[in-house]
PDB file of C-alpha atoms in Angstrom:
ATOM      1  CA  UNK A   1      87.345  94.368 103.486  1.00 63.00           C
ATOM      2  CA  UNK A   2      84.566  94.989 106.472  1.00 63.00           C
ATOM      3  CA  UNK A   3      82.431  97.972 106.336  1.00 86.00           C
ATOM      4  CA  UNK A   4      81.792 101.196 108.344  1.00 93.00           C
ATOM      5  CA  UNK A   5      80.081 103.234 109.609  1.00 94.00           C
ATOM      6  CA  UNK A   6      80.580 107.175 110.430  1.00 96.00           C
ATOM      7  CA  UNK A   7      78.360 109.849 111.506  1.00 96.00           C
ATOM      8  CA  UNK A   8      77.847 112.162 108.699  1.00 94.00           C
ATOM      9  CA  UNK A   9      79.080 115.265 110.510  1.00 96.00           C
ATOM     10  CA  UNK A  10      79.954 116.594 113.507  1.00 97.00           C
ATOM     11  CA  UNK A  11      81.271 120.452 115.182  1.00 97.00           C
ATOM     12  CA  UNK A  12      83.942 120.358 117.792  1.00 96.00           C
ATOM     13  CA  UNK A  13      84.846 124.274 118.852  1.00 97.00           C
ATOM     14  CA  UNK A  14      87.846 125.231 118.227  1.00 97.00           C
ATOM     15  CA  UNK A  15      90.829 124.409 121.188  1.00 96.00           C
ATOM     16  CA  UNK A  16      88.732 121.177 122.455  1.00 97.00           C
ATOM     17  CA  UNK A  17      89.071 117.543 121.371  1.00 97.00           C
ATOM     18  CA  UNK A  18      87.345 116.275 118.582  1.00 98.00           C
ATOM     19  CA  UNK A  19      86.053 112.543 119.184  1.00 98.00           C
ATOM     20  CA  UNK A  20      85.135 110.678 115.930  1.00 98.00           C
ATOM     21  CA  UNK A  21      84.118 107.255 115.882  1.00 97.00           C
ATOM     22  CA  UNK A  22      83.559 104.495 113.468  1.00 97.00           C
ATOM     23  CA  UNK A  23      81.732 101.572 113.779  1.00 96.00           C
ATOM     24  CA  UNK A  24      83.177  98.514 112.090  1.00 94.00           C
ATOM     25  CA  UNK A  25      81.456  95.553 113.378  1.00 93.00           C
ATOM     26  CA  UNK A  26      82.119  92.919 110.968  1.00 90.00           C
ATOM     27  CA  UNK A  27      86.251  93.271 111.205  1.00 90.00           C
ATOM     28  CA  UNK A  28      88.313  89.998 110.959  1.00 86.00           C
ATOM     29  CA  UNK A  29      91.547  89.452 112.638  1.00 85.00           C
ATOM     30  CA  UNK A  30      93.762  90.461 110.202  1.00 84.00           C
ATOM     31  CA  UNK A  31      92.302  94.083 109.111  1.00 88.00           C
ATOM     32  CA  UNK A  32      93.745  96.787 110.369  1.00 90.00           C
ATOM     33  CA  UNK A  33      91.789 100.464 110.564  1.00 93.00           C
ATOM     34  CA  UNK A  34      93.293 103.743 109.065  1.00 94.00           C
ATOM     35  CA  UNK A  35      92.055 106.919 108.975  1.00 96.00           C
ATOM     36  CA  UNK A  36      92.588 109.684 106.083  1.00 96.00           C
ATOM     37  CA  UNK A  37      91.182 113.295 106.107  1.00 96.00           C
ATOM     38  CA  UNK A  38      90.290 115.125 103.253  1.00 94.00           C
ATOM     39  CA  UNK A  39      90.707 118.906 103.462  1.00 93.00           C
ATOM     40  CA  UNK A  40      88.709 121.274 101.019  1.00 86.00           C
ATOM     41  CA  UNK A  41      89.692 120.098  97.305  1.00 82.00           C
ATOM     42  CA  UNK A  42      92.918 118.386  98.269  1.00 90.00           C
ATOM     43  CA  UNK A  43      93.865 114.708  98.085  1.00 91.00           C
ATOM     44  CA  UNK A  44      93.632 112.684 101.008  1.00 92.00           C
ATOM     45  CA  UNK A  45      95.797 112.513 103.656  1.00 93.00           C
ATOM     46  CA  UNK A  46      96.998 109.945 106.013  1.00 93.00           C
ATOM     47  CA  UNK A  47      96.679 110.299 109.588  1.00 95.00           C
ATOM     48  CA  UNK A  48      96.714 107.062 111.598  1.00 95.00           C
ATOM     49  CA  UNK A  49      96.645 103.015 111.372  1.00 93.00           C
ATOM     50  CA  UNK A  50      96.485 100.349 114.134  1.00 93.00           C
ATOM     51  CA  UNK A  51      95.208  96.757 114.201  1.00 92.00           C
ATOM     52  CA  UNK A  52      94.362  96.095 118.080  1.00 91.00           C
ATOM     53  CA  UNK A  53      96.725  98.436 120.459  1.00 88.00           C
ATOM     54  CA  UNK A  54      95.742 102.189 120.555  1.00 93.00           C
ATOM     55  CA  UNK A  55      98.214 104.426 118.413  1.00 94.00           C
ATOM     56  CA  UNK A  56      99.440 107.801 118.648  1.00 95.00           C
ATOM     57  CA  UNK A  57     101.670 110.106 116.151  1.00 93.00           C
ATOM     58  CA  UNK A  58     101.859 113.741 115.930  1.00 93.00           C
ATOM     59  CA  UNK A  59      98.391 114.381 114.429  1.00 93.00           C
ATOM     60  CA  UNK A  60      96.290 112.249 116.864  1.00 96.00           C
ATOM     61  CA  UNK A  61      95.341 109.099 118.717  1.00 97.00           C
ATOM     62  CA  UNK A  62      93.656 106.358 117.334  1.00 97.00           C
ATOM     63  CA  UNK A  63      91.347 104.198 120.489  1.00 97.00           C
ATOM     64  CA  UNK A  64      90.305 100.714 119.575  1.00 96.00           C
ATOM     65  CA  UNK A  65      87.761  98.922 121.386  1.00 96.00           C
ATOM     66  CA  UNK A  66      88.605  95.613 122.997  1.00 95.00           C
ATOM     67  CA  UNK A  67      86.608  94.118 120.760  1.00 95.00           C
ATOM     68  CA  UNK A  68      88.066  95.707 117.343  1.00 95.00           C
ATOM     69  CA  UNK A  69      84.063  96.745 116.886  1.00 95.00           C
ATOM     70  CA  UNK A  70      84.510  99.950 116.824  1.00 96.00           C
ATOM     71  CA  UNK A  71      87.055 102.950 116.744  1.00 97.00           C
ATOM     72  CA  UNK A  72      87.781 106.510 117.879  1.00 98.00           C
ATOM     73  CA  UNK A  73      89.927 109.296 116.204  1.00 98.00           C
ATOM     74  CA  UNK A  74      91.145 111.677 118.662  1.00 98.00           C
ATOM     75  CA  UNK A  75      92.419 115.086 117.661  1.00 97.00           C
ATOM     76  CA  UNK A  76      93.411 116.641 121.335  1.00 96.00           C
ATOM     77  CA  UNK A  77      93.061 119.879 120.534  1.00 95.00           C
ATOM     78  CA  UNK A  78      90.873 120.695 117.205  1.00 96.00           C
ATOM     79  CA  UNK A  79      92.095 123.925 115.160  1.00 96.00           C
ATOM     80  CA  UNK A  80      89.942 125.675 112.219  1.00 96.00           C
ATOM     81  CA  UNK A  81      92.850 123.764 110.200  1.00 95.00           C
ATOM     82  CA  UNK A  82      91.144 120.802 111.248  1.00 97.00           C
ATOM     83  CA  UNK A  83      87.627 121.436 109.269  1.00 97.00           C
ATOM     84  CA  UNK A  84      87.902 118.253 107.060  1.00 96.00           C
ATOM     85  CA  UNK A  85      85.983 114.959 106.029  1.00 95.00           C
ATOM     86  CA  UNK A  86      87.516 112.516 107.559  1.00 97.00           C
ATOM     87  CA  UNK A  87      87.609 108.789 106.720  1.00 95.00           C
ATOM     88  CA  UNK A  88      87.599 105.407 108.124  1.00 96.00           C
ATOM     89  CA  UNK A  89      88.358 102.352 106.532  1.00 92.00           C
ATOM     90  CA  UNK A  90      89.612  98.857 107.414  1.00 89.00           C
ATOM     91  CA  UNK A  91      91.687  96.797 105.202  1.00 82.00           C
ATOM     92  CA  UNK A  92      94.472  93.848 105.205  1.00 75.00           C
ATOM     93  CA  UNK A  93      97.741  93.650 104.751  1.00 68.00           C
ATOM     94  CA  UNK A  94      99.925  91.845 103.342  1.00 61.00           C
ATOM     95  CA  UNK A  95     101.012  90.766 100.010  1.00 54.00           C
ATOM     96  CA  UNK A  96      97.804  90.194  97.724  1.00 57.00           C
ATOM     97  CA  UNK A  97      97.436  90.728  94.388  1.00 54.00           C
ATOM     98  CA  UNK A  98      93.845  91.668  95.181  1.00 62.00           C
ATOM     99  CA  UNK A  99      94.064  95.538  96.534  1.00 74.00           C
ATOM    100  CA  UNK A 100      90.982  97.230  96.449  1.00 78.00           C
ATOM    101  CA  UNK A 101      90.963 100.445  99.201  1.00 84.00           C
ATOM    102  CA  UNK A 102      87.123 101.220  99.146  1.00 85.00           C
ATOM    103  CA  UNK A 103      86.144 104.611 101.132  1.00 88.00           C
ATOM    104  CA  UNK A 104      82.860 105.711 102.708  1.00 85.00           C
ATOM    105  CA  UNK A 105      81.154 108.807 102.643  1.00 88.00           C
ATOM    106  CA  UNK A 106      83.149 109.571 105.902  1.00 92.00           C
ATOM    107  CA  UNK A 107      82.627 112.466 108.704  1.00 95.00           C
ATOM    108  CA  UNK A 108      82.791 116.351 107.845  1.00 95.00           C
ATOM    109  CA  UNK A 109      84.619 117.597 110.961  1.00 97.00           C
ATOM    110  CA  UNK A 110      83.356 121.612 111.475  1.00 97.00           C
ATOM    111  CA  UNK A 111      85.514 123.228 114.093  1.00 97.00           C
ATOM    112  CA  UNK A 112      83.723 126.092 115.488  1.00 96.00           C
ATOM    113  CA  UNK A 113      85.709 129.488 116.380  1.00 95.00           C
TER     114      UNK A 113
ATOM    115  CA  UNK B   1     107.853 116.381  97.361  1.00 48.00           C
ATOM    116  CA  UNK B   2     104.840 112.985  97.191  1.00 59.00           C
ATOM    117  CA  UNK B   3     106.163 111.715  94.496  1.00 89.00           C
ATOM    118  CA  UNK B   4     102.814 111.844  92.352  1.00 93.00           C
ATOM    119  CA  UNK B   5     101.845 113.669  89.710  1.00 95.00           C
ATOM    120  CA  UNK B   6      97.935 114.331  88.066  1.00 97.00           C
ATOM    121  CA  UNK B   7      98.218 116.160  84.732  1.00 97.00           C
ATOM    122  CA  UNK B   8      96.107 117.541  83.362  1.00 97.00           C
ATOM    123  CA  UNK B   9      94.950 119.273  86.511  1.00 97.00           C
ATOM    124  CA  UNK B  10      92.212 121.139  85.047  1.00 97.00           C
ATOM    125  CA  UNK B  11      90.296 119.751  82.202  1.00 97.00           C
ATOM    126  CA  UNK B  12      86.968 121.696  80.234  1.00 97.00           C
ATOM    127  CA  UNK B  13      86.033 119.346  77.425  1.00 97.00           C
ATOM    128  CA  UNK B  14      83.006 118.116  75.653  1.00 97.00           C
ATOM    129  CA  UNK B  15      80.597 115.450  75.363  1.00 97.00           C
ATOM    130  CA  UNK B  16      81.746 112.806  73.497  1.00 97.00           C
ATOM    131  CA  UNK B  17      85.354 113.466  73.011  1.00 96.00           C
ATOM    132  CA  UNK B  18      87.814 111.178  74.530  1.00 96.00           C
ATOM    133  CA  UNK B  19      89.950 112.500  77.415  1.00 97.00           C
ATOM    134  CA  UNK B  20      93.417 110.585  79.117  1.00 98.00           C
ATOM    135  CA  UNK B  21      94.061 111.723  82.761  1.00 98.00           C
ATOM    136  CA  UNK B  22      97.477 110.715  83.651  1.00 98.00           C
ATOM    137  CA  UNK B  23      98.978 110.033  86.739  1.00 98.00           C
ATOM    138  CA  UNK B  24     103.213 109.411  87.232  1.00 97.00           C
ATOM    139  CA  UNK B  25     104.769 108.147  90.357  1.00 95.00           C
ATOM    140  CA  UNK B  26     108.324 108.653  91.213  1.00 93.00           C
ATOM    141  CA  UNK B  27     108.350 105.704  93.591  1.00 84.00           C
ATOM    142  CA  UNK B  28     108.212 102.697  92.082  1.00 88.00           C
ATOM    143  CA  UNK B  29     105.379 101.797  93.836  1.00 90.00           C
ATOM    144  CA  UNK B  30     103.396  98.596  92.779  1.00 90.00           C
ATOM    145  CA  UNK B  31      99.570  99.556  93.412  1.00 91.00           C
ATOM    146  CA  UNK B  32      98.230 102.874  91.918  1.00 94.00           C
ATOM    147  CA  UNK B  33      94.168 103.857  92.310  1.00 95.00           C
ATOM    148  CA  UNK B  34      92.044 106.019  90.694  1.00 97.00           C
ATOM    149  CA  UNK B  35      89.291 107.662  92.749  1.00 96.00           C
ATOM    150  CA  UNK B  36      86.245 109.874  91.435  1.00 96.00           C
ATOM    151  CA  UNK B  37      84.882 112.246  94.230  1.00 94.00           C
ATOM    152  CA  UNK B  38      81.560 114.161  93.462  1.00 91.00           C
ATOM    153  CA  UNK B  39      79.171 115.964  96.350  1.00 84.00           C
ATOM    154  CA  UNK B  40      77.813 113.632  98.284  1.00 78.00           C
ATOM    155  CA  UNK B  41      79.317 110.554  97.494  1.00 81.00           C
ATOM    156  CA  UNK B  42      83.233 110.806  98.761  1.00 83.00           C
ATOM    157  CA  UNK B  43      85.783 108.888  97.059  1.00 90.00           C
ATOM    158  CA  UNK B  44      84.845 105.862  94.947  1.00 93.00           C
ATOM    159  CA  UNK B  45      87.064 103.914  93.102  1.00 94.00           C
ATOM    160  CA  UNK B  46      87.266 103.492  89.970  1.00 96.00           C
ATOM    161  CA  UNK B  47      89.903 101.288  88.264  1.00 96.00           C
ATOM    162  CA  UNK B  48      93.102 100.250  90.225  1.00 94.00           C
ATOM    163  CA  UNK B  49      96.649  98.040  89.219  1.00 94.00           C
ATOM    164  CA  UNK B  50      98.501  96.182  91.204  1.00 90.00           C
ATOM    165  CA  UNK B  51     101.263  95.871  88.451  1.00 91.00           C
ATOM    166  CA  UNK B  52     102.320  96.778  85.080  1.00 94.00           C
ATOM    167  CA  UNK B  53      99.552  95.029  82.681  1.00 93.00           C
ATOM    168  CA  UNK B  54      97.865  93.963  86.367  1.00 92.00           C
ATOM    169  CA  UNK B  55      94.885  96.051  86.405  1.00 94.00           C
ATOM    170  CA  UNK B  56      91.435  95.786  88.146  1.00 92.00           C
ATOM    171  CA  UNK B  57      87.862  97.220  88.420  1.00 93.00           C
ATOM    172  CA  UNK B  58      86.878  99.310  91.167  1.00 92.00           C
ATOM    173  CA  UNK B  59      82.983 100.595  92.431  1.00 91.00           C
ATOM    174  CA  UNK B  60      82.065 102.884  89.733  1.00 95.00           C
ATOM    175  CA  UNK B  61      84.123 101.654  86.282  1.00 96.00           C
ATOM    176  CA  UNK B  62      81.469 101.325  83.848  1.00 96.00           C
ATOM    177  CA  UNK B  63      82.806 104.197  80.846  1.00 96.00           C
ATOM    178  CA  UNK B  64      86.539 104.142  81.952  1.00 97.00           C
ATOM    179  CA  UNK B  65      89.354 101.859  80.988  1.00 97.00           C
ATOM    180  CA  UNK B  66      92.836 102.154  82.411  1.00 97.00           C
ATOM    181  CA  UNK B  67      96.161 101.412  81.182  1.00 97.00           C
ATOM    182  CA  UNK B  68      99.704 100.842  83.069  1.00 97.00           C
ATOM    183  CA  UNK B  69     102.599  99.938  80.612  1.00 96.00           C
ATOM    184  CA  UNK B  70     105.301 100.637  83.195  1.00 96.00           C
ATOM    185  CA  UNK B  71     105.419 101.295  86.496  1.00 95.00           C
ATOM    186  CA  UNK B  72     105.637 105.003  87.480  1.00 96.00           C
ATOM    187  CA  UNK B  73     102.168 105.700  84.591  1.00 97.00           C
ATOM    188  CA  UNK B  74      98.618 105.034  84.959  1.00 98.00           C
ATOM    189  CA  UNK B  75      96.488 106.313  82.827  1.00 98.00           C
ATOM    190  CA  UNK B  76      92.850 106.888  82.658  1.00 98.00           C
ATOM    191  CA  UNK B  77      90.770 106.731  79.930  1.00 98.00           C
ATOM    192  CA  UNK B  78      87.483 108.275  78.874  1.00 97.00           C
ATOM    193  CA  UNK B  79      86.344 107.055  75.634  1.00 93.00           C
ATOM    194  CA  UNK B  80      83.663 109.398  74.994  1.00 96.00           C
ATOM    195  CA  UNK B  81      83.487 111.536  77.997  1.00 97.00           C
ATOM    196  CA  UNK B  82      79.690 112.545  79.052  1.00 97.00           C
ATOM    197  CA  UNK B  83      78.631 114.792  81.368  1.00 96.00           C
ATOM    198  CA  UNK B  84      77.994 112.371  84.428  1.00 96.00           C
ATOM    199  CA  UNK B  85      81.845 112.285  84.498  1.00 97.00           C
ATOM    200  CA  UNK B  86      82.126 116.120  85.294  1.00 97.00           C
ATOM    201  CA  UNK B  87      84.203 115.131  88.184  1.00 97.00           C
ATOM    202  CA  UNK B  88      87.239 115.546  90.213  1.00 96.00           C
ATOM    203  CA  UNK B  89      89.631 112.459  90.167  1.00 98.00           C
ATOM    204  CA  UNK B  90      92.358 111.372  92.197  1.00 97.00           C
ATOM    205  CA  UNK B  91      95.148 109.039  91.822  1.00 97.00           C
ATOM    206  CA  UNK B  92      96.658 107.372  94.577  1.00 95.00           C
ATOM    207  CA  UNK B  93      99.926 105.248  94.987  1.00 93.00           C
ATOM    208  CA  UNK B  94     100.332 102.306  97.976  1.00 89.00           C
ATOM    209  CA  UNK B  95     103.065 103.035  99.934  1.00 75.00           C
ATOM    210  CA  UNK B  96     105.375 106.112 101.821  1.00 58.00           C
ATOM    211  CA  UNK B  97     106.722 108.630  99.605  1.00 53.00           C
ATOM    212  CA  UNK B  98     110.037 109.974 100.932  1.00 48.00           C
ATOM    213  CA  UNK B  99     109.954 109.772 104.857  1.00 45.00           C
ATOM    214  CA  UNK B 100     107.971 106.462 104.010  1.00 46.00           C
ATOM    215  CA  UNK B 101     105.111 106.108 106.075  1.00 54.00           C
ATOM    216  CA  UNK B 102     103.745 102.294 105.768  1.00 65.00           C
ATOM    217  CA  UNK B 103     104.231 100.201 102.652  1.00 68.00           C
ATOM    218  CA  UNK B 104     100.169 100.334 103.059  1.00 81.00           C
ATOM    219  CA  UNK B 105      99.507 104.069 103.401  1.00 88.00           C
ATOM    220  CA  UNK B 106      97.816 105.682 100.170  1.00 91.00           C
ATOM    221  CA  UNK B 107      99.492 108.875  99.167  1.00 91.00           C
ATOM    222  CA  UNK B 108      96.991 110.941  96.894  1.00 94.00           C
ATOM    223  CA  UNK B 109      97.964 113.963  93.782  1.00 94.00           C
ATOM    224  CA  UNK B 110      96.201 116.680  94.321  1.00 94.00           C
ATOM    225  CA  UNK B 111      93.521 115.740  92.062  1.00 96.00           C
ATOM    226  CA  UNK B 112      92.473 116.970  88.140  1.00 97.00           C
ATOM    227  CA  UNK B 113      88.859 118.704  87.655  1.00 97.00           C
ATOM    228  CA  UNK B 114      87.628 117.173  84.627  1.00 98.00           C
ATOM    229  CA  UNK B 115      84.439 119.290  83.020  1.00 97.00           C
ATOM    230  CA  UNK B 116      82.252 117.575  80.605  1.00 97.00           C
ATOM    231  CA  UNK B 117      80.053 120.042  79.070  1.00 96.00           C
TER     232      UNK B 117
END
């Protein structure tokens, strides 16, 4: 699975859009990028996936660049809720045997009152 | 309601003893992971299976072995726990739980605090 890279932390105040990217230079065709955050003690959670189309749910919007080098997380309007690490990773899919999800250090997210 | 279990969630124990995290699934899931996370170095893995008997090593495995004799248990093993494995570990299961998700989202447990004193 290809690499990234995140900035190591980042404030947003509270009520405006928190932009995270991810660099990912070295994705292949086939690897899609997800993004999990990881609130104080608690497991991980899912927010997002996409492989080359920009995505949106409930919890945010996911921008990929034309290229597929490089991501943003969007979270339109951050809440102190949203203080969490946040990760980005880039995997395959499909049906391998072979399975390993590796994580990076990821982003701390600080929103500011 | 994730359909994954950690027991024990809190663990004080010394060095040199042997301690079994377990983790249960309730959805039949094929992959399960198991993740250390200590301050500053986010989630590595450690051992993961991609079936019963079907297990492989992750980033960090040296002093940990893992077992999965059917498919809702994985188990993780320290032979004789030491004090670099003060930790908190999390298990993780490919695939939705419930309102499913994506067969390739990772669902975590909420994580057991081992303490190796």
């Amino acid at each position: 699975d290809a690499k990234t890279t995140q900035p190591t932390s980042m404030d947003c105040a509270e009520g405006r859009a928190a932009n995270l990217p991810c660099n990912h230079s070295t994705i292949s065709g086939n690897e899609y990028v997800y993004w999990y955050r990881q609130i104080h003690s608690q497991g991980p959670q899912y927010i997002i996936h996409g492989l080359k189309n920009n995505e949106t749910n409930e919890m945010a919007s996911l921008i990929i660049t034309e290229d597929r080098k490089s991501s943003t997380l969007i979270l339109p309007h951050a809440t102190l809720r949203d203080t969490a690490v946040y990760y980005c990773i880039v995997r395959v899919e499909g049906k391998t045997s072979y399975d390993k999800v590796i994580f990076g250090p990821g982003t701390s997210l600080s929103v500011i009152p | 309601d994730a359909g994954i279990t950690q027991s024990p969630r809190h663990k004080v124990t010394e060095t040199g003893t042997p301690v079994t995290l377990r983790c249960h699934q309730t959805e039949n899931h094929r992959y399960m992971y198991w993740y250390r996370q200590d301050p500053g170095h986010g989630l590595r893995l450690i051992h993961y299976s991609y079936g019963v008997k079907d297990t492989d090593k992750g980033e960090v495995s040296d002093g940990y072995s893992v077992s999965r004799s059917k498919t809702e248990d994985f188990l993780l093993t320290l032979e004789s726990a030491t004090s670099s494995q003060t930790s908190v570990y999390f298990c993780a299961i490919k695939g939705g739980s419930g309102r499913s998700l994506g067969a390739n989202v990772l669902t975590f447990g909420a994580g057991s605090r081992l303490t190796v004193l």
